[in-house]
Tab-separated table of C-alpha atoms and ligand atoms in Angstrom:
chain	number	residue	atom	x	y	z
A	1	MET	CA	-3.229	20.591	7.364
A	2	ASP	CA	-3.614	21.044	3.602
A	3	ASP	CA	-0.292	22.883	3.320
A	4	ILE	CA	1.534	20.120	5.209
A	5	ILE	CA	0.045	17.566	2.795
A	6	LEU	CA	1.120	19.715	-0.152
A	7	GLU	CA	4.630	19.928	1.268
A	8	ILE	CA	4.810	16.153	1.633
A	9	GLU	CA	3.660	15.742	-1.994
A	10	GLU	CA	6.278	18.257	-3.088
A	11	TYR	CA	9.021	16.508	-1.088
A	12	ALA	CA	8.038	13.152	-2.640
A	13	LYS	CA	8.353	14.623	-6.119
A	14	LEU	CA	11.753	16.188	-5.419
A	15	GLU	CA	13.183	13.128	-3.680
A	16	ASP	CA	11.585	10.553	-5.996
A	17	VAL	CA	9.548	8.855	-3.292
A	18	PRO	CA	6.852	6.737	-4.978
A	19	ILE	CA	3.845	7.851	-2.937
A	20	MET	CA	0.392	6.925	-4.139
A	21	GLN	CA	-1.009	8.901	-7.046
A	22	LYS	CA	-3.840	11.377	-6.387
A	23	ARG	CA	-6.565	9.277	-8.006
A	24	GLY	CA	-5.334	6.164	-6.258
A	25	ILE	CA	-5.289	7.752	-2.826
A	26	ASN	CA	-8.791	9.181	-3.354
A	27	PHE	CA	-10.025	5.732	-4.377
A	28	LEU	CA	-8.439	4.261	-1.249
A	29	CYS	CA	-9.958	6.904	1.052
A	30	ASP	CA	-13.419	6.426	-0.513
A	31	LEU	CA	-13.142	2.684	0.013
A	32	ILE	CA	-12.268	3.284	3.682
A	33	LYS	CA	-15.313	5.539	4.065
A	34	ASP	CA	-17.732	3.297	2.172
A	35	ASN	CA	-16.746	0.192	4.111
A	36	LYS	CA	-16.498	1.968	7.492
A	37	ILE	CA	-12.971	0.678	7.909
A	38	LYS	CA	-11.368	1.435	11.287
A	39	ASN	CA	-8.252	-0.710	11.553
A	40	ILE	CA	-5.650	-0.538	8.816
A	41	LEU	CA	-2.329	-2.288	8.309
A	42	GLU	CA	-0.062	-0.780	5.676
A	43	ILE	CA	3.010	-2.492	4.220
A	44	GLY	CA	5.331	0.268	2.946
A	45	SER	CA	4.947	3.638	4.711
A	46	ALA	CA	7.608	5.563	2.763
A	47	ILE	CA	7.349	9.096	4.203
A	48	GLY	CA	3.927	8.597	5.764
A	49	TYR	CA	1.839	10.184	3.022
A	50	SER	CA	-0.784	7.462	2.505
A	51	SER	CA	-1.034	6.617	6.216
A	52	ILE	CA	-1.680	10.285	6.981
A	53	LYS	CA	-4.330	10.522	4.240
A	54	MET	CA	-6.027	7.357	5.503
A	55	ALA	CA	-5.962	8.489	9.151
A	56	LEU	CA	-7.523	11.814	8.166
A	57	VAL	CA	-10.618	10.061	6.794
A	58	ASP	CA	-11.964	9.663	10.365
A	59	LYS	CA	-10.755	10.253	13.929
A	60	ASP	CA	-11.632	6.665	14.875
A	61	ILE	CA	-9.274	5.156	12.315
A	62	LYS	CA	-6.092	3.478	13.508
A	63	VAL	CA	-3.235	2.776	11.111
A	64	THR	CA	-0.284	0.472	11.719
A	65	THR	CA	2.356	0.931	9.046
A	66	ILE	CA	5.702	-0.779	8.367
A	67	GLU	CA	8.757	0.725	6.626
A	68	ARG	CA	12.195	-0.843	6.250
A	69	ASP	CA	14.155	2.176	5.007
A	70	GLU	CA	15.406	4.122	8.015
A	71	ASN	CA	15.593	7.534	6.335
A	72	ARG	CA	12.058	7.257	5.010
A	73	TYR	CA	10.882	5.972	8.365
A	74	LEU	CA	12.392	9.008	10.115
A	75	GLU	CA	10.815	11.353	7.591
A	76	ALA	CA	7.464	9.607	8.129
A	77	VAL	CA	7.742	9.952	11.919
A	78	LYS	CA	8.370	13.666	11.425
A	79	ASN	CA	5.407	14.080	9.076
A	80	ILE	CA	3.039	12.150	11.342
A	81	LYS	CA	4.044	14.417	14.250
A	82	ARG	CA	3.543	17.558	12.165
A	83	CYS	CA	0.005	16.375	11.449
A	84	ASN	CA	-0.618	15.531	15.123
A	85	LEU	CA	-1.535	11.992	14.183
A	86	GLU	CA	0.753	10.082	16.572
A	87	ASN	CA	-2.297	8.769	18.417
A	88	GLN	CA	-3.802	7.351	15.206
A	89	ILE	CA	-0.723	6.097	13.372
A	90	ASP	CA	1.681	3.510	14.715
A	91	ILE	CA	4.780	3.244	12.547
A	92	ILE	CA	7.203	0.337	12.763
A	93	LEU	CA	10.765	0.307	11.402
A	94	GLY	CA	11.532	-3.102	9.920
A	95	ASP	CA	11.181	-5.541	7.063
A	96	ALA	CA	7.524	-6.488	6.776
A	97	LEU	CA	8.461	-10.068	5.933
A	98	GLU	CA	10.212	-10.383	9.281
A	99	THR	CA	7.843	-8.350	11.443
A	100	GLU	CA	5.427	-10.053	13.844
A	101	ILE	CA	2.059	-8.348	13.747
A	102	LYS	CA	-0.675	-9.363	16.158
A	103	GLY	CA	-4.306	-8.461	15.870
A	104	THR	CA	-6.697	-8.273	12.939
A	105	TYR	CA	-7.337	-5.499	10.451
A	106	ASP	CA	-10.315	-4.479	8.304
A	107	LEU	CA	-7.945	-3.335	5.578
A	108	ILE	CA	-4.458	-4.442	4.628
A	109	PHE	CA	-2.793	-2.135	2.138
A	110	ILE	CA	0.181	-3.646	0.292
A	111	ASP	CA	2.428	-0.965	-1.224
A	112	ALA	CA	6.018	-2.195	-0.793
A	113	ALA	CA	8.590	-4.193	-2.829
A	114	LYS	CA	6.643	-5.370	-5.879
A	115	ALA	CA	8.659	-8.591	-6.213
A	116	GLN	CA	7.377	-9.782	-2.835
A	117	TYR	CA	3.665	-9.150	-3.122
A	118	ILE	CA	2.700	-12.854	-3.025
A	119	LYS	CA	4.716	-13.271	0.184
A	120	PHE	CA	3.140	-10.195	1.786
A	121	PHE	CA	-0.320	-11.407	0.792
A	122	ASN	CA	0.150	-14.918	2.172
A	123	LYS	CA	1.742	-13.712	5.402
A	124	TYR	CA	-0.696	-10.929	6.196
A	125	LYS	CA	-3.974	-12.570	5.178
A	126	GLU	CA	-3.670	-14.199	8.628
A	127	ASN	CA	-4.199	-10.718	10.111
A	128	LEU	CA	-7.281	-9.946	8.023
A	129	ALA	CA	-10.709	-9.659	9.671
A	130	SER	CA	-13.232	-12.138	8.236
A	131	ASN	CA	-14.918	-9.560	5.979
A	132	GLY	CA	-11.734	-7.527	5.490
A	133	ILE	CA	-10.120	-6.204	2.319
A	134	ILE	CA	-6.588	-6.528	0.973
A	135	LEU	CA	-5.748	-3.673	-1.375
A	136	SER	CA	-2.621	-3.830	-3.553
A	137	ASP	CA	-1.129	-0.834	-5.369
A	138	ASN	CA	0.907	-0.593	-8.594
A	139	MET	CA	-0.752	-3.424	-10.521
A	140	SER	CA	-0.033	-1.491	-13.706
A	141	PHE	CA	3.477	-0.328	-12.759
A	142	HIS	CA	3.453	2.872	-14.808
A	143	GLY	CA	1.660	1.084	-17.635
A	144	LEU	CA	4.536	-1.344	-18.122
A	145	VAL	CA	2.515	-4.396	-17.115
A	146	GLU	CA	0.270	-3.843	-20.145
A	147	GLU	CA	3.123	-2.881	-22.459
A	148	LYS	CA	5.977	-5.212	-21.742
A	149	GLU	CA	7.558	-4.615	-25.183
A	150	ARG	CA	8.496	-1.124	-24.032
A	151	ILE	CA	10.896	-2.488	-21.421
A	152	LYS	CA	14.532	-2.635	-22.483
A	153	ASN	CA	16.077	-3.111	-19.053
A	154	LYS	CA	16.368	-6.707	-17.805
A	155	ASN	CA	15.851	-6.016	-14.087
A	156	LEU	CA	12.789	-3.966	-14.827
A	157	ARG	CA	11.414	-6.724	-17.039
A	158	GLN	CA	11.875	-9.228	-14.221
A	159	LEU	CA	10.063	-6.945	-11.823
A	160	VAL	CA	7.159	-6.506	-14.229
A	161	ASN	CA	7.043	-10.294	-14.663
A	162	LYS	CA	6.720	-10.624	-10.884
A	163	ILE	CA	3.792	-8.209	-10.847
A	164	LYS	CA	2.180	-10.240	-13.642
A	165	ARG	CA	2.706	-13.369	-11.581
A	166	TYR	CA	0.999	-11.678	-8.633
A	167	ILE	CA	-1.970	-10.727	-10.817
A	168	VAL	CA	-2.304	-14.357	-11.942
A	169	PHE	CA	-1.949	-15.473	-8.310
A	170	LEU	CA	-4.877	-13.212	-7.386
A	171	GLU	CA	-6.975	-14.263	-10.378
A	172	GLU	CA	-6.495	-17.937	-9.598
A	173	ASN	CA	-6.860	-17.593	-5.834
A	174	THR	CA	-9.878	-19.586	-4.667
A	175	GLU	CA	-9.806	-18.188	-1.123
A	176	PHE	CA	-10.113	-14.569	-2.290
A	177	LYS	CA	-12.012	-12.831	-5.046
A	178	THR	CA	-10.195	-9.849	-6.571
A	179	ASP	CA	-11.444	-6.879	-8.563
A	180	PHE	CA	-8.923	-4.861	-10.560
A	181	TYR	CA	-9.318	-1.112	-11.031
A	182	LYS	CA	-7.523	1.004	-13.619
A	183	VAL	CA	-7.192	3.911	-11.266
A	184	GLY	CA	-3.928	5.598	-10.252
A	185	ASP	CA	-1.192	3.054	-10.949
A	186	GLY	CA	-3.621	0.126	-10.927
A	187	ILE	CA	-5.323	-1.171	-7.786
A	188	ALA	CA	-6.420	-4.676	-6.806
A	189	VAL	CA	-9.153	-5.151	-4.200
A	190	SER	CA	-9.341	-8.652	-2.731
A	191	ARG	CA	-12.032	-9.991	-0.423
A	192	ARG	CA	-12.335	-13.406	1.153
A	193	VAL	CA	-14.821	-15.685	-0.558
A	194	GLU	CA	-17.563	-16.577	1.904
A	195	ASP	CA	-18.289	-20.225	2.411
B	1	SAH	N1	2.408	3.854	0.808
B	1	SAH	C1	3.310	4.975	0.551
B	1	SAH	C2	4.340	4.669	-0.520
B	1	SAH	C3	5.171	3.452	-0.254
B	1	SAH	S1	6.523	3.326	-1.375
B	1	SAH	C4	2.471	6.165	0.112
B	1	SAH	O1	1.652	5.996	-0.801
B	1	SAH	O2	2.631	7.233	0.673
B	1	SAH	C5	7.086	1.735	-0.968
B	1	SAH	C6	7.870	1.658	0.340
B	1	SAH	O3	7.941	0.315	0.750
B	1	SAH	C7	9.333	2.127	0.212
B	1	SAH	O4	9.558	3.223	1.052
B	1	SAH	C8	10.157	0.910	0.619
B	1	SAH	O5	11.296	1.225	1.402
B	1	SAH	C9	9.148	0.103	1.433
B	1	SAH	N2	9.385	-1.342	1.459
B	1	SAH	C10	9.710	-2.129	0.411
B	1	SAH	N3	9.810	-3.404	0.812
B	1	SAH	C11	9.541	-3.441	2.149
B	1	SAH	C12	9.516	-4.464	3.135
B	1	SAH	N4	9.777	-5.731	2.830
B	1	SAH	N5	9.207	-4.111	4.398
B	1	SAH	C13	8.948	-2.821	4.735
B	1	SAH	N6	8.969	-1.813	3.844
B	1	SAH	C14	9.274	-2.107	2.570
B	2	MG	MG1	2.527	2.385	-4.688
């Protein structure tokens, strides 16, 4: 198994697929363990790396993951098969903003188009179990969120502004309380406020 994982990491590097960073994925897997999470919904599968890592935490874990890019989806399907995890991981090809997902999840992991994080959050909180967690990746966006002056490119600046807007959205959200962690590329952990 370890060599397959290494190969996936290598492929991601070569093909520029933005899979989760080592520290980030370890943080995510620890959180799954600590909270005894069993049902996971992931927005943004890419080539299946994080869904495979999450499924490997425990045999009882089920992951549903959505990817809109067909080539990445096909690569993910291949990788999931190679790891014999077809019975634990259900991958869907489609745009997560247009996909109908039934059922509730203990963890919703948002790791897709950064400009649409608020939309993902608002749509998928409906699928969150009452004591569930929404985890969002790339809150730092390679350090650019903290250092906006470094950005010369206009599109990139707009994207970073959208991430900032999402951070403010989370900070001001009265339904959820969010903790931010400077691990990997920046992780936000949101839990519903109990009333
Ligand atoms: N979670 C993966 C990395 C995901 S990279 C890992 O750590 O291994 C982000 C992925 O989200 C890209 O492959 C991109 O195609 C996908 N994506 C972006 N917007 C999306 C959307 N609206 N619906 C589904 N997938 C989307
Ligand atoms: Mg990411």
